[in-house]
Amino acid sequence: MSRRKKIYEGAAKILYEGPEPGTLIQHFKDDGIALNTQKQEIIEGKGVINNRISEFVMTNLNAIGVPTHFIRRINMREQLIREVEVIPLEIKCRNVAAGSFCERLGLPEGQILPRSIVEFYFKTEQGNVTLVSEEHVTAFNWASTQEIDDIIALTLRVNDFLYGMFSAVGIRLVDFRVEYGRLYENDMARTVLADEISPDSCRLWDVLDNNNRLDKDRFRQDRGMIGEAYTEVARRLGIVKDHRLVAAQNEGA
Ligand code: TMP
């Protein structure tokens, strides 16, 4: 498709060399992958929707002073981002018990948590994502204590912002996963939000019907209508108007 140098290809995204030093192009694919790659499927239009939702969220987070790697959207599937040194952790923030949290602690799905909980996970070379403590994070030098503090504070700010944004359109933010990177400016490293925020990385339940899942659980649990659910999130946020518009934009991507 292009002669740009590919830097990295993951399950749902590709990173290409950017037009200027210190920049990258983040390309959103339609691939759905879950259960440690055992489940794979093309979800038509997913990349287009996730690019738009992530642009919307990152732009608003930048506006309230949460530093992110996002610079601007380039086209329907791609965005220009700052190149960061990836902090090798996945950070999950939970408001309501669901998914692996229920399995680990034996809690019923849907139980409201006493407060928002921020967790650290490490992805092993074998691809297993494991819950780790702050002790592990500092002992293995994955992040410093200052970075841990920054990550927790930023994640709680992101949570407050997202919770309010989704509540306003009748969606309950159950949990989400984010990643961070180091942005070097004159020898100083700043912790910035990286990767994406989209229905691939959040649990989003319709407030009027907890069983109406508007996120990747539709794919993980074979509930179907995945593209429609993601489009519904974008439509409620006022990012896209309807399915036909998305389909037309998709053809032009
Ligand atoms: P979990 O309950 O399966 O640990 O997931 C918590 C949140 O993290 C949920 O919003 C989905 C998101 N997540 C990802 O973004 N990528 C993943 O690989 C997994 C397992 C979860």
Short mmCIF file of C-alpha atoms and ligand atoms in Angstrom, two decimals:
data_model
loop_
_atom_site.label_atom_id
_atom_site.label_comp_id
_atom_site.label_asym_id
_atom_site.label_seq_id
_atom_site.Cartn_x
_atom_site.Cartn_y
_atom_site.Cartn_z
CA MET A 1 0.00 0.00 0.00
CA SER A 2 2.83 2.40 0.78
CA ARG A 3 6.62 2.59 0.72
CA ARG A 4 6.79 4.08 4.19
CA LYS A 5 9.05 2.28 6.59
CA LYS A 6 7.08 0.07 8.93
CA ILE A 7 8.33 0.38 12.50
CA TYR A 8 5.99 -2.05 14.24
CA GLU A 9 2.87 -4.08 13.54
CA GLY A 10 0.57 -5.12 16.37
CA ALA A 11 -2.80 -6.83 16.53
CA ALA A 12 -4.89 -3.79 15.65
CA LYS A 13 -2.41 -1.12 14.56
CA ILE A 14 0.69 -0.47 12.46
CA LEU A 15 3.29 2.21 13.19
CA TYR A 16 5.12 3.79 10.25
CA GLU A 17 7.98 6.25 10.21
CA GLY A 18 6.61 9.80 10.39
CA PRO A 19 7.26 12.74 8.07
CA GLU A 20 9.58 14.46 10.56
CA PRO A 21 12.05 13.14 13.15
CA GLY A 22 10.30 12.38 16.42
CA THR A 23 6.99 11.58 14.72
CA LEU A 24 5.24 8.35 13.71
CA ILE A 25 2.10 7.49 11.79
CA GLN A 26 -0.35 5.27 13.65
CA HIS A 27 -2.52 3.21 11.27
CA PHE A 28 -5.71 1.56 12.59
CA LYS A 29 -6.51 -1.87 11.10
CA ASP A 30 -9.85 -3.67 10.95
CA ASP A 31 -8.45 -6.79 12.60
CA GLY A 32 -10.14 -8.03 15.74
CA ILE A 33 -7.92 -10.26 17.86
CA ALA A 34 -8.74 -11.69 21.29
CA LEU A 35 -8.09 -14.58 23.66
CA ASN A 36 -4.32 -14.39 23.11
CA THR A 37 -4.72 -14.44 19.29
CA GLN A 38 -6.88 -17.61 19.33
CA LYS A 39 -9.80 -15.57 17.99
CA GLN A 40 -9.27 -13.47 14.86
CA GLU A 41 -11.66 -11.75 12.50
CA ILE A 42 -11.86 -8.73 10.22
CA ILE A 43 -14.41 -6.22 11.55
CA GLU A 44 -15.10 -3.97 8.60
CA GLY A 45 -14.76 -0.29 9.37
CA LYS A 46 -13.43 -0.81 12.92
CA GLY A 47 -10.13 0.92 12.14
CA VAL A 48 -11.92 3.98 10.77
CA ILE A 49 -14.17 4.28 13.82
CA ASN A 50 -11.37 3.69 16.34
CA ASN A 51 -9.20 6.30 14.62
CA ARG A 52 -12.02 8.84 14.95
CA ILE A 53 -12.96 7.96 18.55
CA SER A 54 -9.34 7.97 19.68
CA GLU A 55 -8.76 11.32 17.93
CA PHE A 56 -11.80 12.76 19.70
CA VAL A 57 -10.72 11.51 23.13
CA MET A 58 -7.04 12.44 22.79
CA THR A 59 -7.87 15.92 21.48
CA ASN A 60 -10.11 16.56 24.47
CA LEU A 61 -7.55 15.16 26.89
CA ASN A 62 -4.85 17.40 25.40
CA ALA A 63 -7.25 20.32 25.86
CA ILE A 64 -7.53 19.68 29.62
CA GLY A 65 -3.77 19.34 30.03
CA VAL A 66 -3.35 15.57 29.94
CA PRO A 67 -0.25 15.12 27.75
CA THR A 68 -0.71 12.59 24.95
CA HIS A 69 1.28 11.41 21.94
CA PHE A 70 -1.50 12.52 19.57
CA ILE A 71 -0.73 15.37 17.14
CA ARG A 72 -3.48 15.21 14.49
CA ARG A 73 -5.51 12.87 12.34
CA ILE A 74 -4.13 12.52 8.81
CA ASN A 75 -6.83 10.48 7.08
CA MET A 76 -9.61 8.02 7.88
CA ARG A 77 -7.27 5.35 9.20
CA GLU A 78 -4.18 7.23 10.28
CA GLN A 79 -2.98 9.77 12.77
CA LEU A 80 0.29 11.60 13.30
CA ILE A 81 1.75 10.94 16.74
CA ARG A 82 4.89 11.80 18.70
CA GLU A 83 7.43 9.03 18.94
CA VAL A 84 7.81 8.04 22.58
CA GLU A 85 9.85 5.51 24.50
CA VAL A 86 7.22 2.97 25.44
CA ILE A 87 6.82 2.21 29.15
CA PRO A 88 6.37 -1.59 29.03
CA LEU A 89 3.20 -1.70 31.13
CA GLU A 90 -0.51 -1.95 30.47
CA ILE A 91 -2.52 0.14 32.90
CA LYS A 92 -6.12 -0.81 33.63
CA CYS A 93 -8.55 1.40 35.51
CA ARG A 94 -11.79 -0.09 36.83
CA ASN A 95 -15.01 1.47 38.11
CA VAL A 96 -17.22 -1.64 37.97
CA ALA A 97 -16.23 -5.31 38.38
CA ALA A 98 -16.00 -7.15 35.05
CA GLY A 99 -13.76 -9.46 33.03
CA SER A 100 -10.55 -10.70 34.63
CA PHE A 101 -11.23 -8.69 37.81
CA CYS A 102 -14.30 -10.85 38.56
CA GLU A 103 -12.38 -14.05 37.84
CA ARG A 104 -9.47 -13.01 40.05
CA LEU A 105 -11.48 -11.77 43.03
CA GLY A 106 -14.63 -13.86 42.68
CA LEU A 107 -16.87 -10.81 42.43
CA PRO A 108 -20.16 -10.69 40.50
CA GLU A 109 -20.02 -8.81 37.20
CA GLY A 110 -21.51 -5.34 37.56
CA GLN A 111 -20.59 -4.76 41.22
CA ILE A 112 -19.69 -1.13 41.70
CA LEU A 113 -16.20 -0.81 43.18
CA PRO A 114 -15.63 1.19 46.39
CA ARG A 115 -13.38 3.53 44.38
CA SER A 116 -11.70 3.56 40.99
CA ILE A 117 -8.85 1.05 40.98
CA VAL A 118 -5.67 1.44 38.88
CA GLU A 119 -3.75 -1.75 38.11
CA PHE A 120 -0.37 -2.45 36.47
CA TYR A 121 0.13 -5.32 34.05
CA PHE A 122 3.28 -6.58 32.35
CA LYS A 123 3.29 -8.31 28.98
CA THR A 124 5.78 -11.18 29.00
CA GLU A 125 7.83 -12.18 25.94
CA GLN A 126 5.44 -15.13 25.61
CA GLY A 127 2.59 -12.64 25.22
CA ASN A 128 0.93 -13.25 28.60
CA VAL A 129 -0.42 -10.13 30.27
CA THR A 130 0.09 -10.49 34.04
CA LEU A 131 -1.01 -8.33 36.96
CA VAL A 132 2.08 -6.97 38.74
CA SER A 133 2.68 -4.86 41.85
CA GLU A 134 4.56 -1.56 42.12
CA GLU A 135 7.38 -3.61 43.68
CA HIS A 136 7.77 -5.55 40.42
CA VAL A 137 7.61 -2.35 38.38
CA THR A 138 10.45 -0.65 40.25
CA ALA A 139 12.54 -3.80 40.89
CA PHE A 140 12.68 -4.60 37.17
CA ASN A 141 13.09 -0.92 36.24
CA TRP A 142 10.00 -0.89 34.03
CA ALA A 143 9.17 2.54 35.49
CA SER A 144 10.47 4.77 38.30
CA THR A 145 8.50 5.63 41.44
CA GLN A 146 7.96 9.13 40.02
CA GLU A 147 6.58 7.61 36.80
CA ILE A 148 4.30 5.31 38.80
CA ASP A 149 2.91 8.38 40.62
CA ASP A 150 2.47 10.22 37.30
CA ILE A 151 0.78 7.20 35.70
CA ILE A 152 -1.70 6.79 38.58
CA ALA A 153 -2.54 10.51 38.67
CA LEU A 154 -2.93 10.75 34.89
CA THR A 155 -5.00 7.55 34.68
CA LEU A 156 -7.42 8.81 37.34
CA ARG A 157 -7.76 12.12 35.45
CA VAL A 158 -8.40 10.21 32.21
CA ASN A 159 -10.96 8.09 34.08
CA ASP A 160 -12.80 11.15 35.45
CA PHE A 161 -12.87 12.74 32.02
CA LEU A 162 -13.99 9.58 30.18
CA TYR A 163 -16.57 8.69 32.84
CA GLY A 164 -18.24 12.08 32.47
CA MET A 165 -17.96 12.11 28.68
CA PHE A 166 -19.58 8.68 28.33
CA SER A 167 -22.20 9.28 31.07
CA ALA A 168 -23.41 12.31 29.12
CA VAL A 169 -24.34 10.03 26.21
CA GLY A 170 -25.89 7.21 28.22
CA ILE A 171 -22.82 4.95 28.39
CA ARG A 172 -21.29 3.55 31.56
CA LEU A 173 -17.48 3.36 31.58
CA VAL A 174 -16.87 0.03 33.34
CA ASP A 175 -13.09 -0.09 32.81
CA PHE A 176 -10.36 0.72 30.31
CA ARG A 177 -6.73 0.02 29.45
CA VAL A 178 -4.10 2.58 28.54
CA GLU A 179 -0.39 2.73 27.85
CA TYR A 180 2.16 5.45 28.49
CA GLY A 181 5.46 6.54 27.01
CA ARG A 182 8.38 8.84 27.76
CA LEU A 183 8.67 11.98 25.69
CA TYR A 184 12.17 13.45 25.89
CA GLU A 185 12.45 17.25 25.89
CA ASN A 186 15.92 18.70 26.62
CA ASP A 187 17.01 15.57 28.51
CA MET A 188 13.83 15.64 30.59
CA ALA A 189 11.41 12.72 30.22
CA ARG A 190 7.71 13.54 30.40
CA THR A 191 5.14 10.78 30.92
CA VAL A 192 2.54 10.97 28.15
CA LEU A 193 -0.52 8.92 27.26
CA ALA A 194 0.14 6.76 24.19
CA ASP A 195 -1.58 4.03 22.11
CA GLU A 196 -5.36 4.55 21.68
CA ILE A 197 -8.60 4.93 23.60
CA SER A 198 -11.48 3.25 21.78
CA PRO A 199 -14.13 0.54 22.25
CA ASP A 200 -11.25 -1.94 21.72
CA SER A 201 -9.68 -0.80 24.98
CA CYS A 202 -12.70 0.14 27.12
CA ARG A 203 -15.73 -1.67 28.53
CA LEU A 204 -18.77 0.41 27.64
CA TRP A 205 -22.26 -0.59 28.77
CA ASP A 206 -25.51 1.08 27.79
CA VAL A 207 -26.77 2.72 31.02
CA LEU A 208 -30.33 1.66 30.25
CA ASP A 209 -29.39 -1.95 29.52
CA ASN A 210 -26.24 -3.40 31.13
CA ASN A 211 -26.47 -6.30 28.74
CA ASN A 212 -26.08 -4.01 25.72
CA ARG A 213 -22.30 -4.01 25.38
CA LEU A 214 -20.80 -1.35 23.12
CA ASP A 215 -17.21 -2.60 23.17
CA LYS A 216 -14.85 -5.42 22.28
CA ASP A 217 -16.66 -7.89 24.58
CA ARG A 218 -19.13 -8.21 21.68
CA PHE A 219 -16.27 -9.79 19.77
CA ARG A 220 -14.73 -11.73 22.67
CA GLN A 221 -18.12 -13.19 23.60
CA ASP A 222 -19.46 -13.75 20.05
CA ARG A 223 -22.32 -11.30 20.57
CA GLY A 224 -22.16 -10.03 16.96
CA MET A 225 -22.97 -6.55 15.59
CA ILE A 226 -19.50 -5.35 16.58
CA GLY A 227 -19.09 -2.64 13.91
CA GLU A 228 -22.61 -1.39 14.67
CA ALA A 229 -21.84 -1.13 18.41
CA TYR A 230 -18.62 0.82 17.79
CA THR A 231 -20.46 3.12 15.36
CA GLU A 232 -23.15 3.64 18.00
CA VAL A 233 -20.49 4.92 20.43
CA ALA A 234 -19.14 7.32 17.77
CA ARG A 235 -22.69 8.42 16.87
CA ARG A 236 -23.63 9.12 20.51
CA LEU A 237 -20.44 11.15 20.94
CA GLY A 238 -21.42 13.17 17.87
CA ILE A 239 -18.36 12.02 15.92
CA VAL A 240 -20.24 10.33 13.07
CA LYS A 241 -23.86 10.62 12.06
CA ASP A 242 -24.83 7.14 10.94
CA HIS A 243 -23.73 3.84 9.39
CA ARG A 244 -24.10 5.04 5.81
CA LEU A 245 -21.73 7.95 6.41
CA VAL A 246 -19.17 5.61 7.94
CA ALA A 247 -19.49 3.19 5.01
CA ALA A 248 -18.98 6.05 2.54
CA GLN A 249 -15.98 7.34 4.48
CA ASN A 250 -14.63 3.81 4.63
CA GLU A 251 -14.75 3.43 0.85
CA GLY A 252 -12.75 6.61 0.51
CA ALA A 253 -10.12 5.53 3.07
P1 TMP B 1 -9.83 -7.46 31.66
O1 TMP B 1 -11.00 -7.42 32.59
O2 TMP B 1 -9.94 -8.57 30.65
O3 TMP B 1 -8.53 -7.48 32.39
O4 TMP B 1 -9.88 -6.11 30.80
C1 TMP B 1 -9.90 -4.85 31.41
C2 TMP B 1 -9.94 -3.77 30.35
O5 TMP B 1 -8.78 -3.83 29.53
C3 TMP B 1 -11.13 -3.88 29.39
O6 TMP B 1 -11.65 -2.59 29.18
C4 TMP B 1 -10.56 -4.40 28.12
C5 TMP B 1 -9.13 -3.93 28.16
N1 TMP B 1 -8.23 -4.88 27.54
C6 TMP B 1 -7.48 -4.48 26.46
O7 TMP B 1 -7.55 -3.33 26.03
N2 TMP B 1 -6.63 -5.38 25.88
C7 TMP B 1 -6.51 -6.66 26.33
O8 TMP B 1 -5.71 -7.44 25.76
C8 TMP B 1 -7.30 -7.07 27.45
C9 TMP B 1 -7.22 -8.47 27.98
C10 TMP B 1 -8.16 -6.14 28.02
#
